[in-house]
Coordinates of C-alpha atoms and ligand atoms in Angstrom, one line a residue:
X1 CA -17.6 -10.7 -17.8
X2 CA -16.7 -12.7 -21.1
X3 CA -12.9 -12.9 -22.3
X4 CA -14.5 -13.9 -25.6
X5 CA -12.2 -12.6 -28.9
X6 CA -14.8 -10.3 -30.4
X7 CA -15.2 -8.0 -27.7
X8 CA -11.6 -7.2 -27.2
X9 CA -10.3 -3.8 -28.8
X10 CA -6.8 -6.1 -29.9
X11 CA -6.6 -7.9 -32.9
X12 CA -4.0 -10.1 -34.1
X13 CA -3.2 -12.9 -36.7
X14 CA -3.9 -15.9 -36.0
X15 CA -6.1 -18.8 -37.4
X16 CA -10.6 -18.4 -36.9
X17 CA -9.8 -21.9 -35.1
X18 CA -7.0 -20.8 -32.4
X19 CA -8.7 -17.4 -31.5
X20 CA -11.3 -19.5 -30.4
X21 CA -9.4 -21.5 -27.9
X22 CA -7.6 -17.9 -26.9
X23 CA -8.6 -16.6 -23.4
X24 CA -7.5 -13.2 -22.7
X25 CA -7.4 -11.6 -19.5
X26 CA -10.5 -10.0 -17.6
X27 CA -11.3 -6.5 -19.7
X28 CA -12.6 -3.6 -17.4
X29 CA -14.7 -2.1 -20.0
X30 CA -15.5 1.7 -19.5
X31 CA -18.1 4.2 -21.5
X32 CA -15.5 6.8 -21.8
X33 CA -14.0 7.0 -25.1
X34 CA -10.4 7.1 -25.4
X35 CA -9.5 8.2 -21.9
X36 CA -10.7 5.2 -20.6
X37 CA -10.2 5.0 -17.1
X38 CA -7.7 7.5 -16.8
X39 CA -9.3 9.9 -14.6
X40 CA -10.9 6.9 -11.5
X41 CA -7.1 5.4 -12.4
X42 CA -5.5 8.9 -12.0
X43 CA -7.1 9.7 -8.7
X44 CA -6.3 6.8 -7.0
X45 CA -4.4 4.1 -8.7
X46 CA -3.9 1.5 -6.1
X47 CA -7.6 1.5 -5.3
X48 CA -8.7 1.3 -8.4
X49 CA -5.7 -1.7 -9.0
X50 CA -7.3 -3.1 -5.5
X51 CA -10.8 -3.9 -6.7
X52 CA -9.9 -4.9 -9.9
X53 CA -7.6 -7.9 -7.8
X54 CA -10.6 -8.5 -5.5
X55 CA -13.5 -8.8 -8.7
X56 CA -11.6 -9.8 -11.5
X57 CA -8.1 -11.5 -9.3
X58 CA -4.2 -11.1 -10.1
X59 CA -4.4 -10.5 -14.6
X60 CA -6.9 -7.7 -15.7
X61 CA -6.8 -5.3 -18.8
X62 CA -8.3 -2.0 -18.8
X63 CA -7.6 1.2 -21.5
X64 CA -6.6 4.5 -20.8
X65 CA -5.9 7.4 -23.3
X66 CA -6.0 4.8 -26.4
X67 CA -3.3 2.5 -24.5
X68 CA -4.4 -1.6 -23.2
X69 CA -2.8 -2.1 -20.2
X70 CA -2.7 -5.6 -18.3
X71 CA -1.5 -5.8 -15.1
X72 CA 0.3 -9.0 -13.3
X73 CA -0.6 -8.5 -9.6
X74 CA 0.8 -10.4 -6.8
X75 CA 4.2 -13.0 -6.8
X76 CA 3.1 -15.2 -9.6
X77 CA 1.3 -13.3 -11.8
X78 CA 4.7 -10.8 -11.9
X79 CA 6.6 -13.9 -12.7
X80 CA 6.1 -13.7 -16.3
X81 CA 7.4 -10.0 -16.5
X82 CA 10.5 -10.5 -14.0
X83 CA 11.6 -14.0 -16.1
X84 CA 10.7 -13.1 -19.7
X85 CA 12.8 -11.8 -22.4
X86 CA 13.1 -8.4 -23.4
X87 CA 12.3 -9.4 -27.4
X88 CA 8.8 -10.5 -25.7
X89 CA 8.2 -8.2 -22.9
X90 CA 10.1 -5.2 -24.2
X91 CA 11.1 -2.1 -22.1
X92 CA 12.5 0.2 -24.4
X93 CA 9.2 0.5 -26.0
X94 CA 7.4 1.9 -23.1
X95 CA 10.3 3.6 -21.6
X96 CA 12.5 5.1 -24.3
X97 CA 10.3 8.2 -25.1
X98 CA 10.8 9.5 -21.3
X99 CA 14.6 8.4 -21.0
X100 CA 16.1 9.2 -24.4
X101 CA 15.1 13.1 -24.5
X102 CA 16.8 13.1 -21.1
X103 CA 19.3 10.8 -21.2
X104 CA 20.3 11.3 -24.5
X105 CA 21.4 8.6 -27.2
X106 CA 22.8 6.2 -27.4
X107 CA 22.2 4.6 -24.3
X108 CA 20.0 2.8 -21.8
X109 CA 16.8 2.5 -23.6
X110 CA 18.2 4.1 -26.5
X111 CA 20.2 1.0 -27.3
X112 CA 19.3 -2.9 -27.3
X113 CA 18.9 -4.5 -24.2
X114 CA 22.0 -6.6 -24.7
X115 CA 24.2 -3.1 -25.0
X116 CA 22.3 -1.7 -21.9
X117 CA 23.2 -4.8 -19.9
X118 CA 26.8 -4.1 -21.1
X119 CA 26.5 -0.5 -19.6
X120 CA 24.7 -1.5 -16.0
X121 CA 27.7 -3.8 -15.8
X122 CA 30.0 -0.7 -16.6
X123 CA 28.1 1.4 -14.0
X124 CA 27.9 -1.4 -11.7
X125 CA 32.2 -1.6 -11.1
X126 CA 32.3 1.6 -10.0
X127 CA 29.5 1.1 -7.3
X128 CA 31.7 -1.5 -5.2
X129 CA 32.3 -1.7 -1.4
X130 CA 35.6 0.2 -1.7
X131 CA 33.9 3.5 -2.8
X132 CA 31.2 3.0 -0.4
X133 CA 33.4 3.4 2.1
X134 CA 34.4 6.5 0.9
X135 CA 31.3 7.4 0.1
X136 CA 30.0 7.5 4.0
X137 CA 31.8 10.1 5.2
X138 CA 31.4 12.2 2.5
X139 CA 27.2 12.4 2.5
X140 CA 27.8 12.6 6.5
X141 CA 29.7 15.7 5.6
X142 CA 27.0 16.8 2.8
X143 CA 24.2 16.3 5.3
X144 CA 25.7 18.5 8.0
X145 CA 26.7 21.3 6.0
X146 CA 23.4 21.2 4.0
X147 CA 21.3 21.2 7.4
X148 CA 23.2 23.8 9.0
X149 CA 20.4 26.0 7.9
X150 CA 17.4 24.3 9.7
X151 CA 18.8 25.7 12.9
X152 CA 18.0 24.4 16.2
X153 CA 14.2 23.8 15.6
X154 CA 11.2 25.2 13.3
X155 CA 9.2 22.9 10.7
X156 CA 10.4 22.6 7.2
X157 CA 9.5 20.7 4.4
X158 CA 11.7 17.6 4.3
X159 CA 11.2 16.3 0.9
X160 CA 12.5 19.9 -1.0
X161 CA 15.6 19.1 1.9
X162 CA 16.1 15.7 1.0
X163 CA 16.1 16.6 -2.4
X164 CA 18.2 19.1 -2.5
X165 CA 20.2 17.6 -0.4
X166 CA 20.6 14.5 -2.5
X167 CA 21.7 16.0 -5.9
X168 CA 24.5 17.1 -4.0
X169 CA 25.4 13.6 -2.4
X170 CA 24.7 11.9 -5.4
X171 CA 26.6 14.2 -7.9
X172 CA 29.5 14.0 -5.2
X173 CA 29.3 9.8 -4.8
X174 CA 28.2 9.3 -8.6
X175 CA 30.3 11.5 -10.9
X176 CA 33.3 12.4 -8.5
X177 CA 34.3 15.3 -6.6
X178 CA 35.2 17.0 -10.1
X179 CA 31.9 17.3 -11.2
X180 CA 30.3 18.2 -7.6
X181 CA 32.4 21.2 -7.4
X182 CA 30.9 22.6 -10.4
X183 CA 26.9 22.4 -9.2
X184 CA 25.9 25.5 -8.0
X185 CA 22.6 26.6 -8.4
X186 CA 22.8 27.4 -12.0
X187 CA 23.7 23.4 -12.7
X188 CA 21.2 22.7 -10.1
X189 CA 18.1 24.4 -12.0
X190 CA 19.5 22.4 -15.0
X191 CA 18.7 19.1 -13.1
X192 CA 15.6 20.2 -12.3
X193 CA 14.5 21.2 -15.8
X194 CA 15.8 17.9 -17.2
X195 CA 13.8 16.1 -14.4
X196 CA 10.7 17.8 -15.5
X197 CA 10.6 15.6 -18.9
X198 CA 9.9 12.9 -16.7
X199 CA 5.9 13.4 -16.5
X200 CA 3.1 12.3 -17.9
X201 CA 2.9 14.4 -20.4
X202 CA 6.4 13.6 -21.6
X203 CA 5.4 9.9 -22.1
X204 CA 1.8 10.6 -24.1
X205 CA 2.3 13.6 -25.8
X206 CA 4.4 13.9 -29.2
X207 CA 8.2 14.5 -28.3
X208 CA 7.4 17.1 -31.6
X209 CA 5.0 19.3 -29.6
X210 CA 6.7 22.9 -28.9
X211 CA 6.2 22.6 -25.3
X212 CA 8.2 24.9 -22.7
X213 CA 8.8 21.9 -20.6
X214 CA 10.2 20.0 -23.7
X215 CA 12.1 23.2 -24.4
X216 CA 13.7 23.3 -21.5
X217 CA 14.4 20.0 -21.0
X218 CA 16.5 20.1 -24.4
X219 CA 18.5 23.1 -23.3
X220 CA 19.4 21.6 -20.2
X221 CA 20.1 18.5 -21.6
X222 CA 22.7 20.2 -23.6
X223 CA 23.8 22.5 -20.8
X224 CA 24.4 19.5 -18.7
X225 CA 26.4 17.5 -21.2
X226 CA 28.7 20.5 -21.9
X227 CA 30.0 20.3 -18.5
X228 CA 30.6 16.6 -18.6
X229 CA 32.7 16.3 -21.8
X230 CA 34.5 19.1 -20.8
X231 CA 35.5 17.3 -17.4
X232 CA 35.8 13.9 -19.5
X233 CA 37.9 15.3 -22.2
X234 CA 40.2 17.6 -19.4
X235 CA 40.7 13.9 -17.9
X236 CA 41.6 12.3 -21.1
X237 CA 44.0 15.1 -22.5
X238 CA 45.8 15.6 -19.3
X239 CA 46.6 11.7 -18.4
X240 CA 45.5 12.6 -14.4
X241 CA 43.7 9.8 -12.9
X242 CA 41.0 10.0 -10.2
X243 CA 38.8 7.8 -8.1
X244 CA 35.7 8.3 -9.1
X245 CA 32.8 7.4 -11.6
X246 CA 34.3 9.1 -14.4
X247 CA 37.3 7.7 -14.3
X248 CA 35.7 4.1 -14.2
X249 CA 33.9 4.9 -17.2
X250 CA 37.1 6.3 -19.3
X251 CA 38.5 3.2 -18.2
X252 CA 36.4 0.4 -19.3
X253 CA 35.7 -1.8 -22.6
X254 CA 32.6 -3.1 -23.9
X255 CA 32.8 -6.7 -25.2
X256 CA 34.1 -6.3 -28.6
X257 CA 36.7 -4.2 -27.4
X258 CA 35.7 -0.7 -27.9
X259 CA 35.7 1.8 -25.0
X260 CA 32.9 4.6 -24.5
X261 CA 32.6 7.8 -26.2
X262 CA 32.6 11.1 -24.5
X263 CA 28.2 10.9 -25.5
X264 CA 28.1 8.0 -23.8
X265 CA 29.7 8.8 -20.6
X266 CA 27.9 12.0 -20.3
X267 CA 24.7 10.0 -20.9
X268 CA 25.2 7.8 -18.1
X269 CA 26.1 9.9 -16.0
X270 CA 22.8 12.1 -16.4
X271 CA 21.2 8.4 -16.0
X272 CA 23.1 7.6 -13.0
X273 CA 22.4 10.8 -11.0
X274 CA 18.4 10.6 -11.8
X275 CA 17.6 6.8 -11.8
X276 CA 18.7 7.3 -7.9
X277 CA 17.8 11.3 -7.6
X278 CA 13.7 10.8 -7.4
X279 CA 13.7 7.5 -5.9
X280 CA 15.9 7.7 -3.1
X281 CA 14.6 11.2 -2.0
X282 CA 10.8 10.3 -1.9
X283 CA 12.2 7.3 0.1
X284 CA 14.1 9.1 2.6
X285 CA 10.8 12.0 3.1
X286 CA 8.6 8.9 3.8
X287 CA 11.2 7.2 6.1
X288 CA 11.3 10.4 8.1
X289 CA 7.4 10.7 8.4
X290 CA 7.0 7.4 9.6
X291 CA 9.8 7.7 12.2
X292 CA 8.4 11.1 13.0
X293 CA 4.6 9.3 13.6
X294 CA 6.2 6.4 15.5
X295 CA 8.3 8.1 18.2
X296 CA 9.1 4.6 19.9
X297 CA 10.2 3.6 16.4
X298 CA 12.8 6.3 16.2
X299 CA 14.6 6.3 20.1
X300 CA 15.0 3.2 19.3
X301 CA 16.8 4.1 15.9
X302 CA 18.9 6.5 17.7
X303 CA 19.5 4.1 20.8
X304 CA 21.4 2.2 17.9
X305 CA 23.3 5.0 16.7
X306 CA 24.7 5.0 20.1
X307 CA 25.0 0.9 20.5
X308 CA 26.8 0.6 17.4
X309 CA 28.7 3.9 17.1
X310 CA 29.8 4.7 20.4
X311 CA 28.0 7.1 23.2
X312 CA 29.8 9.8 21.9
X313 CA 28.7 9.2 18.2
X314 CA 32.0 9.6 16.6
X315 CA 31.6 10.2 12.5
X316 CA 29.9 7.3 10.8
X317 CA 31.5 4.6 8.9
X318 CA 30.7 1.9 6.5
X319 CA 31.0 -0.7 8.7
X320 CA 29.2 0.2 11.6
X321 CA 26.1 1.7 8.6
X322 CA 26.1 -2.3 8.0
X323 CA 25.2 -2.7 11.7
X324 CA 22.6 -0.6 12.3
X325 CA 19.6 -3.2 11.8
X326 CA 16.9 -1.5 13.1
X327 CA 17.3 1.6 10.4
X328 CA 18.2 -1.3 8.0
X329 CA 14.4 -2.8 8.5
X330 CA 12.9 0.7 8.8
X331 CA 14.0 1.5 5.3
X332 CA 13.3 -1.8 4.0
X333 CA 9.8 -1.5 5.6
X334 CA 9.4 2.1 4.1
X335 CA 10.4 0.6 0.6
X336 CA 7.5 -2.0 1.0
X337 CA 4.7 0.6 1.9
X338 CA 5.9 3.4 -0.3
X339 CA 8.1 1.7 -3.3
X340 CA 8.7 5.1 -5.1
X341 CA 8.8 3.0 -8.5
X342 CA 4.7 2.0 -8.1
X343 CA 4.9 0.1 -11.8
X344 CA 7.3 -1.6 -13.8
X345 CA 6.1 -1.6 -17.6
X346 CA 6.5 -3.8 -20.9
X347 CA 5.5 -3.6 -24.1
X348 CA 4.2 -7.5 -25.0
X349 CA 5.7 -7.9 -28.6
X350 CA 4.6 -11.4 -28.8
X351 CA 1.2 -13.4 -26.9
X352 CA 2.1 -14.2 -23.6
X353 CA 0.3 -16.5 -21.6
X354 CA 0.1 -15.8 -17.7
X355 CA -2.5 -17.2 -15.1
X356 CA -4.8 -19.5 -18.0
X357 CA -4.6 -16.2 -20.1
X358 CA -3.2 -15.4 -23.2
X359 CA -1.9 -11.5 -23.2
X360 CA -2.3 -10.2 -26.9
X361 CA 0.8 -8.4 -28.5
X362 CA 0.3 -4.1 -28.6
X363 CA -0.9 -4.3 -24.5
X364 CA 1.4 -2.9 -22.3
X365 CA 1.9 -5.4 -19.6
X366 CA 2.6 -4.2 -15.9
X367 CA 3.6 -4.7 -12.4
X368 CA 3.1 -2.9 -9.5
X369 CA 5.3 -3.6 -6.6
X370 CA 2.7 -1.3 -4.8
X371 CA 0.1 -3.4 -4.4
X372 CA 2.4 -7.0 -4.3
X373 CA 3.6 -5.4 -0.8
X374 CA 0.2 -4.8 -0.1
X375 CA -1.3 -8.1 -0.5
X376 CA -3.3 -9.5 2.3
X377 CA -2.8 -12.6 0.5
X378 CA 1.3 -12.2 1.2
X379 CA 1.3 -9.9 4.2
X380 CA -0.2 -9.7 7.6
X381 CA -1.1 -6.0 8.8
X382 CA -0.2 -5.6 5.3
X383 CA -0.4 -1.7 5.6
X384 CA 0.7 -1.3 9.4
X385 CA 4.6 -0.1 9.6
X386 CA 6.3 -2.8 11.4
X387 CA 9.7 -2.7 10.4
X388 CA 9.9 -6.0 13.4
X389 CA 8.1 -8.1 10.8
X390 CA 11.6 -8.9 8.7
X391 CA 12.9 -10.5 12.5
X392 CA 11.1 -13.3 12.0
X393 CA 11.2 -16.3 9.3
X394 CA 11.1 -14.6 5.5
X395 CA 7.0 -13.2 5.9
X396 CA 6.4 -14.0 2.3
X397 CA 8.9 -17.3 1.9
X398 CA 8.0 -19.5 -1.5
X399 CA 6.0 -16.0 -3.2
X400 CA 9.8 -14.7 -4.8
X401 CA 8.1 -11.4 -6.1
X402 CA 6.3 -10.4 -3.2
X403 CA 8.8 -7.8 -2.0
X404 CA 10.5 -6.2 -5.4
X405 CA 11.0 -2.3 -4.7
X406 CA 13.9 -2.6 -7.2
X407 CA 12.2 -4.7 -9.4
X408 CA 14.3 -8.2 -10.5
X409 CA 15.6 -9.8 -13.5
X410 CA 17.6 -8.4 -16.4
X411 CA 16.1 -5.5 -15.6
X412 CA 17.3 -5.3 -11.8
X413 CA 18.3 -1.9 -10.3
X414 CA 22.0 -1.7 -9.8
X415 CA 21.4 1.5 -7.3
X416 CA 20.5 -1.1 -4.4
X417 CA 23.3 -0.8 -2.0
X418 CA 24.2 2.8 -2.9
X419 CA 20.7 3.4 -2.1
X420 CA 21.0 1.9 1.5
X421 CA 24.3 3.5 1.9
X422 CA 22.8 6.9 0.8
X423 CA 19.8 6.8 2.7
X424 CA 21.1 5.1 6.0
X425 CA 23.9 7.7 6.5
X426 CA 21.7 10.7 5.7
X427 CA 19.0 9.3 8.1
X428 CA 21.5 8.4 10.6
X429 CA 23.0 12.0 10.4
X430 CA 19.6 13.6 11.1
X431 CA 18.7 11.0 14.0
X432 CA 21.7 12.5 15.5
X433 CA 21.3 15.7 14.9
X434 CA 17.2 16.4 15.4
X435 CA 14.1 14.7 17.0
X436 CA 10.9 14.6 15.0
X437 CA 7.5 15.2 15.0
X438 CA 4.3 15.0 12.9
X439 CA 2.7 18.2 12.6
X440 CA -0.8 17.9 14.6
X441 CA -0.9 14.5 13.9
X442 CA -0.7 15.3 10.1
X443 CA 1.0 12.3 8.5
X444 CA 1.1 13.0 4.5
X445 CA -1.0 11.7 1.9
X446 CA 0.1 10.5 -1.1
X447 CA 0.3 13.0 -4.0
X448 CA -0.7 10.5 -7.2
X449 CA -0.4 13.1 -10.1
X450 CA 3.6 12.8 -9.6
X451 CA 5.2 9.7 -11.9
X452 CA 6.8 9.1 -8.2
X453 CA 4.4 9.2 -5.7
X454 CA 5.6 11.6 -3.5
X455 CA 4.3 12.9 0.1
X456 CA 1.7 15.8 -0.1
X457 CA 2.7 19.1 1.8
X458 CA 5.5 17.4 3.6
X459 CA 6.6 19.7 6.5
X460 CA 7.5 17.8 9.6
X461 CA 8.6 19.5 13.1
X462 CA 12.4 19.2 14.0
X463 CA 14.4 20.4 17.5
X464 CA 17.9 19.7 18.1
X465 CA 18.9 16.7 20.5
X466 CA 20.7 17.5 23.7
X467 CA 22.3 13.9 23.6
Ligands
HEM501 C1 15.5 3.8 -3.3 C2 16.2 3.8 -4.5 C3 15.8 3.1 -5.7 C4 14.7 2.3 -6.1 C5 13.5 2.0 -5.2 C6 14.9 1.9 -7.4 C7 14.0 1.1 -8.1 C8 14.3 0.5 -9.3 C9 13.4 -0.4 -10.0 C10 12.0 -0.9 -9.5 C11 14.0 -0.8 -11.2 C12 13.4 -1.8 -12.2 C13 12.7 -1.0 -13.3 C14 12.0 -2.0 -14.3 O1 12.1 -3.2 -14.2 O2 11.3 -1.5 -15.1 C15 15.2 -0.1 -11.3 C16 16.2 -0.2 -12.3 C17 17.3 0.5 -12.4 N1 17.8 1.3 -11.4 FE1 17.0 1.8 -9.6 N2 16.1 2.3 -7.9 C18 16.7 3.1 -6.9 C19 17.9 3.7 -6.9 C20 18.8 3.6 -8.0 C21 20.1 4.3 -8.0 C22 20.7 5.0 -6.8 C23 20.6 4.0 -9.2 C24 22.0 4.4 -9.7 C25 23.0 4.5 -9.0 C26 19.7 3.2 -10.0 C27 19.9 2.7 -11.2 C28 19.0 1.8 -11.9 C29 19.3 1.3 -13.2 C30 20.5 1.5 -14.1 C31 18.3 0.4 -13.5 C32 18.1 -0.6 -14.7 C33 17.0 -0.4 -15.6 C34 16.9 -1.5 -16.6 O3 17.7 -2.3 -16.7 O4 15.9 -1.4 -17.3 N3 18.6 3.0 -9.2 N4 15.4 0.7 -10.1

């Protein structure tokens, strides 16, 4: 298909005589006005990203609902998203609509990049080794307690549990045992609703729109900052100091001197819970379905709770959570075959040129760390689950964006290690606790319509372990 100028639904300004010379990506035209290719994109996303790699290869540019998106597929293609700046490729643009209603202002995507970079840095002290170690014996705790009511055996559905579950370890590891004590299931519908303003919807409709799910999104926004300034200011009037995420956040400076206000803690603390709430929950449901479908996969995983911890499996600690290799490569094996992020965006501000091609200003640009782990290119039995794989030499050494579940660059996750902490001591509390089993065989499908692909009907089969 021709790249040529006059066919493209972009304009920009630039000379007759340098639009010539301009190549721009593959276009995937469609006869669908406006929507595009929403619904064949929709359905099934990584397909339809799959044949677009194998007929038009690793840049393409396609339109849904009235928006140009290119997508950068495989190690260096990505490149030019993961190195740019953030005046070129920008994220606010694409992002802020979802995260400021829910965040609030003021911060993350709400401010510039260079004040957000100030914050992750903030957030990023009080996610250290030291409060790791606290923090393992605490979820061990929460994941005992919160699974006393599975019983000796029945089938549940795991990702509602690991969800549940995981507002409760986060808001206890993230914001402090202050703040945990006050979610009850009150604060906990308040989470949900301000989760629900991350949809589609919520990132093409108008913010304006009189929407119930807007509505209640606003309200709980509001609820949920209540609570926080009044733990904030209670910590600030009475001088008492804690351990914790709050008090990290009271104590630190930006650059120029000035500390946080009361918004802005509040803010990122609602950021801090739900940047790892989503994420690490779908992440955890699909580890346990692929232990549960690969039983030799799992004794092993619980012959090592034993090697490392002791025949007796006293409580976990930090330490020995850094040992346990083979959950270690399950998780990082579950990340590559089910990243819950499935695309980074950026809005291109300026041309950029990528692959021979030069990406107009207005598209927005994209990377899917779904298909890059995918890649037959990168990967051999790219889609089997062989968590074995990461034993040998680095399987995709020289492609540097192959394997990027929490993205890289300036706009790197800082919820890495809390992530592995998290979901190893969780998982390694269940492998003690219960064996599993698919259902019939039934290992889940992925439910697309989600902005995080989560499993679809996600009920596994669980009976105690005798030891
Ligand atoms: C399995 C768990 C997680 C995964 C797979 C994940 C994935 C990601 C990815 C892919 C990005 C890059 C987004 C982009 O470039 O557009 C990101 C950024 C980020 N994540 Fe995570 N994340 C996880 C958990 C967490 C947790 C637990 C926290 C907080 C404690 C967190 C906080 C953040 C923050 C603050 C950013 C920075 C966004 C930016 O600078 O634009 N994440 N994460």
């Amino acid at each position: 298909m021709s790249n040529v100028m006059i066919i493209y639904p972009y304009t920009f300004s630039v000379s007759v005589s340098c639009l010539i010379q301009l190549k721009y990506p593959p276009y995937i035209s469609s006869n669908i006005p406006f929507l595009g290719h929403a619904v064949a994109f929709g359905k099934s996303p990584i397909d339809f990203l799959e044949n677009a790699y194998e007929k038009y290869g690793p840049v393409f540019s396609f339109t849904m609902v009235g928006k140009t998106f290119t997508y950068l597929l495989g190690s260096d293609a990505a490149a030019l998203i993961f190195n740019s700046k953030n005046e070129d490729l920008n994220a606010e643009d694409v992002y802020s609509r979802l995260t400021t209603p829910v965040f609030g202002k003021g911060v993350a995507y709400d401010v510039p990049n260079p004040v957000f970079l100030e914050q992750k840095k903030m957030l990023k002290t009080g996610l250290n080794i030291a409060q790791f170690k606290q923090h393992v014996p605490v979820i061990e705790k929460e994941t005992k307690e919160y699974f006393k009511s599975w019983g000796d055996s029945g089938e549940r559905n795991l990702f509602e549990a690991l969800s549940e579950l995981i507002i409760l370890t986060a808001s206890h590891c993230l914001h402090g045992k202050e703040i945990r004590n006050l979610l009850n299931e009150k604060v906990a519908q308040l989470y949900a609703d301000l989760d629900g303003g991350f949809t589609h919807a919520a990132w093409l409709l108008p913010g304006w729109l009189p929407l119930p799910s807007f509505r209640r999104r606003d309200r709980a926004h509001r609820e949920i900052k209540n609570i926080f300034y009044k733990v904030i200011r209670k910590r600030r009037q009475s001088g008492e100091r804690e351990d914790d995420m709050v008090q990290t956040l009271l104590d630190v400076t930006y650059k120029d001197g000035r500390s946080l206000t009361d918004d802005e803690i509040a803010g990122m603390l609602i950021g801090l819970l739900l940047a790892g709430q989503h994420t690490s929950s779908t992440t955890s449901a699909w580890l346990g379905f692929f232990l549960a479908r690969d039983k030799s996969i799992q004794e092993q995983c619980y012959a090592e709770q034993k090697a490392v911890c002791g025949e007796d499996l006293r409580p976990l600690n930090y330490d020995q959570l850094k040992d346990l290799n083979m959950l270690d490569r399950c998780l990082k094996e579950t990340l590559r075959l089910r990243p819950p992020i499935m695309t980074m965006m950026r809005m291109a501000r300026t041309p950029q040129t990528v692959a021979g091609y030069t990406v107009p200003p207005g598209h927005q640009v994209c990377v899917s760390p779904t298909v890059n782990h995918r890649l037959k290119d990168s990967w051999i039995e790219s889609l089997e689950f062989k968590p074995d794989r990461y034993l040998q030499d680095n399987p995709t050494a020289g492609e540097k964006f192959a394997y990027v579940p929490f993205g890289a660059g300036r706009h790197r996750c800082i919820g890495e290690n809390f992530a592995y902490v998290q979901i190893k001591t969780i998982w390694s509390t269940l492998l003690r606790l219960y064996e599993f089993d698919l259902i019939d065989g039934y290992f889940p499908t992925v439910n697309y319509t989600t902005m995080i692909h989560t499993p679809d009907n996600p009920v596994i089969r669980y009976k105690k372990r005798s030891h």
